[in-house]
């Protein structure tokens, strides 16, 4: 993985992959300094999965009625893979092998078009994870920490 940051113009939305540095947008000129995409502007505050987004909006209901709690934890891509490998009782290398390169390229293209990625989820109550490919994207872009929804049974 190349680990080259992506920069976006705040005026026109143009994106470029460039080494670490400070850049002006070639389209908008010197009045537009490109913004490096980071964990703070790369991920949404939602999962885009109705069940988990409902939990984000109604935590008390899910605690009382479903016996589920959650918290948001900032994890590195490697920490995420370690946690899901442990949960699934497989090796970390196995989790990395499951990365779909086509999905990663698609997600990178969405980012370049100005889209934010959905927050990953680790659901210990149901032994599910959703976000392996997004974490591969974060690692490729050099993002150190990503917000992750951690779900557990009460």
mmCIF file of C-alpha atoms in Angstrom:
data_model
loop_
_atom_site.group_PDB
_atom_site.id
_atom_site.type_symbol
_atom_site.label_atom_id
_atom_site.label_comp_id
_atom_site.label_asym_id
_atom_site.label_seq_id
_atom_site.Cartn_x
_atom_site.Cartn_y
_atom_site.Cartn_z
ATOM 1 C CA UNK A 1 0.000 0.000 0.000
ATOM 2 C CA UNK A 2 1.314 3.385 -0.993
ATOM 3 C CA UNK A 3 0.428 5.620 1.988
ATOM 4 C CA UNK A 4 0.290 8.851 -0.065
ATOM 5 C CA UNK A 5 -2.092 11.467 1.382
ATOM 6 C CA UNK A 6 -5.055 12.785 -0.567
ATOM 7 C CA UNK A 7 -5.652 16.534 -0.611
ATOM 8 C CA UNK A 8 -8.966 18.213 -1.501
ATOM 9 C CA UNK A 9 -9.620 21.779 -2.634
ATOM 10 C CA UNK A 10 -12.149 23.426 -0.284
ATOM 11 C CA UNK A 11 -13.508 25.533 -3.156
ATOM 12 C CA UNK A 12 -13.939 23.197 -6.128
ATOM 13 C CA UNK A 13 -13.577 19.792 -4.468
ATOM 14 C CA UNK A 14 -10.723 18.681 -6.737
ATOM 15 C CA UNK A 15 -8.562 15.966 -5.175
ATOM 16 C CA UNK A 16 -4.953 14.972 -5.711
ATOM 17 C CA UNK A 17 -2.603 12.389 -4.238
ATOM 18 C CA UNK A 18 0.629 14.117 -3.245
ATOM 19 C CA UNK A 19 3.462 13.583 -0.756
ATOM 20 C CA UNK A 20 3.132 15.369 2.592
ATOM 21 C CA UNK A 21 3.242 19.112 2.037
ATOM 22 C CA UNK A 22 1.260 22.262 1.407
ATOM 23 C CA UNK A 23 -0.414 22.702 -1.984
ATOM 24 C CA UNK A 24 -2.531 25.215 -3.845
ATOM 25 C CA UNK A 25 -5.317 24.088 -6.123
ATOM 26 C CA UNK A 26 -4.242 24.297 -9.771
ATOM 27 C CA UNK A 27 -7.832 25.107 -10.775
ATOM 28 C CA UNK A 28 -8.714 27.717 -8.136
ATOM 29 C CA UNK A 29 -5.264 29.243 -7.743
ATOM 30 C CA UNK A 30 -3.317 30.474 -4.754
ATOM 31 C CA UNK A 31 -6.465 31.501 -2.863
ATOM 32 C CA UNK A 32 -7.333 27.812 -2.336
ATOM 33 C CA UNK A 33 -4.996 25.790 -0.123
ATOM 34 C CA UNK A 34 -5.619 22.053 -0.472
ATOM 35 C CA UNK A 35 -6.822 20.291 2.704
ATOM 36 C CA UNK A 36 -5.306 16.939 3.640
ATOM 37 C CA UNK A 37 -7.944 14.297 4.278
ATOM 38 C CA UNK A 38 -7.598 12.958 7.832
ATOM 39 C CA UNK A 39 -9.639 10.911 10.290
ATOM 40 C CA UNK A 40 -11.423 14.148 11.210
ATOM 41 C CA UNK A 41 -12.783 14.737 7.714
ATOM 42 C CA UNK A 42 -12.710 11.246 6.204
ATOM 43 C CA UNK A 43 -15.346 9.389 8.248
ATOM 44 C CA UNK A 44 -19.014 10.091 8.977
ATOM 45 C CA UNK A 45 -20.516 10.034 12.457
ATOM 46 C CA UNK A 46 -22.920 7.334 11.260
ATOM 47 C CA UNK A 47 -22.498 3.739 10.098
ATOM 48 C CA UNK A 48 -24.958 3.825 7.162
ATOM 49 C CA UNK A 49 -26.470 0.631 8.617
ATOM 50 C CA UNK A 50 -30.023 1.316 9.871
ATOM 51 C CA UNK A 51 -29.798 -0.933 12.950
ATOM 52 C CA UNK A 52 -26.601 0.681 14.242
ATOM 53 C CA UNK A 53 -27.614 4.215 13.264
ATOM 54 C CA UNK A 54 -30.852 3.700 15.201
ATOM 55 C CA UNK A 55 -28.737 2.642 18.167
ATOM 56 C CA UNK A 56 -26.705 5.850 17.840
ATOM 57 C CA UNK A 57 -29.938 7.881 17.966
ATOM 58 C CA UNK A 58 -31.711 5.842 20.687
ATOM 59 C CA UNK A 59 -29.122 4.361 23.070
ATOM 60 C CA UNK A 60 -31.513 4.108 26.041
ATOM 61 C CA UNK A 61 -34.046 2.074 24.063
ATOM 62 C CA UNK A 62 -31.378 -0.391 22.892
ATOM 63 C CA UNK A 63 -29.994 -0.748 26.406
ATOM 64 C CA UNK A 64 -33.430 -1.390 27.961
ATOM 65 C CA UNK A 65 -35.186 -3.325 25.187
ATOM 66 C CA UNK A 66 -32.313 -5.115 23.435
ATOM 67 C CA UNK A 67 -29.674 -5.354 26.157
ATOM 68 C CA UNK A 68 -27.074 -3.613 23.974
ATOM 69 C CA UNK A 69 -24.690 -0.768 24.725
ATOM 70 C CA UNK A 70 -22.102 0.965 22.578
ATOM 71 C CA UNK A 71 -19.306 3.448 22.672
ATOM 72 C CA UNK A 72 -17.187 5.133 20.017
ATOM 73 C CA UNK A 73 -13.506 4.272 20.193
ATOM 74 C CA UNK A 74 -10.707 5.643 18.046
ATOM 75 C CA UNK A 75 -8.684 2.725 16.670
ATOM 76 C CA UNK A 76 -5.796 2.441 14.270
ATOM 77 C CA UNK A 77 -6.377 0.129 11.298
ATOM 78 C CA UNK A 78 -4.038 -2.420 12.903
ATOM 79 C CA UNK A 79 -5.878 -2.256 16.243
ATOM 80 C CA UNK A 80 -9.195 -2.765 14.419
ATOM 81 C CA UNK A 81 -7.874 -5.855 12.639
ATOM 82 C CA UNK A 82 -6.491 -7.240 15.903
ATOM 83 C CA UNK A 83 -9.846 -6.813 17.636
ATOM 84 C CA UNK A 84 -11.901 -8.421 14.864
ATOM 85 C CA UNK A 85 -9.402 -11.273 14.466
ATOM 86 C CA UNK A 86 -9.643 -11.997 18.184
ATOM 87 C CA UNK A 87 -13.449 -11.794 18.077
ATOM 88 C CA UNK A 88 -13.629 -14.143 15.062
ATOM 89 C CA UNK A 89 -10.844 -16.386 16.483
ATOM 90 C CA UNK A 90 -8.692 -16.123 13.367
ATOM 91 C CA UNK A 91 -5.265 -14.650 12.701
ATOM 92 C CA UNK A 92 -4.762 -10.973 12.008
ATOM 93 C CA UNK A 93 -3.087 -11.893 8.714
ATOM 94 C CA UNK A 94 -6.269 -13.756 7.738
ATOM 95 C CA UNK A 95 -8.321 -10.589 8.286
ATOM 96 C CA UNK A 96 -5.910 -8.602 6.080
ATOM 97 C CA UNK A 97 -6.187 -11.317 3.396
ATOM 98 C CA UNK A 98 -9.963 -10.766 3.291
ATOM 99 C CA UNK A 99 -9.504 -7.189 2.043
ATOM 100 C CA UNK A 100 -11.211 -6.741 -1.316
ATOM 101 C CA UNK A 101 -8.920 -4.656 -3.537
ATOM 102 C CA UNK A 102 -11.816 -3.661 -5.808
ATOM 103 C CA UNK A 103 -13.780 -2.341 -2.825
ATOM 104 C CA UNK A 104 -10.746 -0.445 -1.567
ATOM 105 C CA UNK A 105 -10.292 1.233 -4.972
ATOM 106 C CA UNK A 106 -14.017 2.071 -5.060
ATOM 107 C CA UNK A 107 -13.829 3.631 -1.593
ATOM 108 C CA UNK A 108 -10.731 5.626 -2.563
ATOM 109 C CA UNK A 109 -12.614 6.942 -5.589
ATOM 110 C CA UNK A 110 -15.565 7.959 -3.379
ATOM 111 C CA UNK A 111 -13.176 9.887 -1.143
ATOM 112 C CA UNK A 112 -11.650 11.610 -4.164
ATOM 113 C CA UNK A 113 -15.188 12.630 -5.196
ATOM 114 C CA UNK A 114 -15.708 14.237 -1.792
ATOM 115 C CA UNK A 115 -17.649 11.457 -0.042
ATOM 116 C CA UNK A 116 -17.041 10.548 3.578
ATOM 117 C CA UNK A 117 -16.863 6.897 4.590
ATOM 118 C CA UNK A 118 -19.275 5.309 7.048
ATOM 119 C CA UNK A 119 -17.996 4.661 10.555
ATOM 120 C CA UNK A 120 -16.828 1.036 11.004
ATOM 121 C CA UNK A 121 -18.538 -1.235 13.556
ATOM 122 C CA UNK A 122 -17.353 -4.046 15.802
ATOM 123 C CA UNK A 123 -20.395 -5.807 17.276
ATOM 124 C CA UNK A 124 -19.265 -8.194 20.007
ATOM 125 C CA UNK A 125 -22.866 -9.073 20.909
ATOM 126 C CA UNK A 126 -23.517 -10.578 17.466
ATOM 127 C CA UNK A 127 -19.853 -11.324 16.582
ATOM 128 C CA UNK A 128 -20.043 -9.088 13.499
ATOM 129 C CA UNK A 129 -17.795 -6.460 12.009
ATOM 130 C CA UNK A 130 -18.424 -3.987 9.246
ATOM 131 C CA UNK A 131 -15.513 -1.893 8.035
ATOM 132 C CA UNK A 132 -12.504 -4.034 7.149
ATOM 133 C CA UNK A 133 -12.106 -2.448 3.688
ATOM 134 C CA UNK A 134 -12.588 1.072 5.081
ATOM 135 C CA UNK A 135 -9.784 0.399 7.535
ATOM 136 C CA UNK A 136 -7.569 -0.749 4.666
ATOM 137 C CA UNK A 137 -8.306 2.595 2.978
ATOM 138 C CA UNK A 138 -7.454 4.457 6.192
ATOM 139 C CA UNK A 139 -4.172 2.582 6.453
ATOM 140 C CA UNK A 140 -3.335 3.296 2.818
ATOM 141 C CA UNK A 141 -3.988 7.011 3.378
ATOM 142 C CA UNK A 142 -1.891 7.066 6.547
ATOM 143 C CA UNK A 143 -4.828 7.807 8.856
ATOM 144 C CA UNK A 144 -3.707 7.024 12.396
ATOM 145 C CA UNK A 145 -7.064 6.673 14.209
ATOM 146 C CA UNK A 146 -10.611 6.077 12.995
ATOM 147 C CA UNK A 147 -13.845 6.369 14.993
ATOM 148 C CA UNK A 148 -15.329 2.881 15.454
ATOM 149 C CA UNK A 149 -18.684 1.952 16.988
ATOM 150 C CA UNK A 150 -18.116 -0.823 19.548
ATOM 151 C CA UNK A 151 -21.300 -2.742 20.458
ATOM 152 C CA UNK A 152 -21.567 -5.060 23.469
ATOM 153 C CA UNK A 153 -24.278 -6.883 25.370
ATOM 154 C CA UNK A 154 -25.159 -5.348 28.762
#
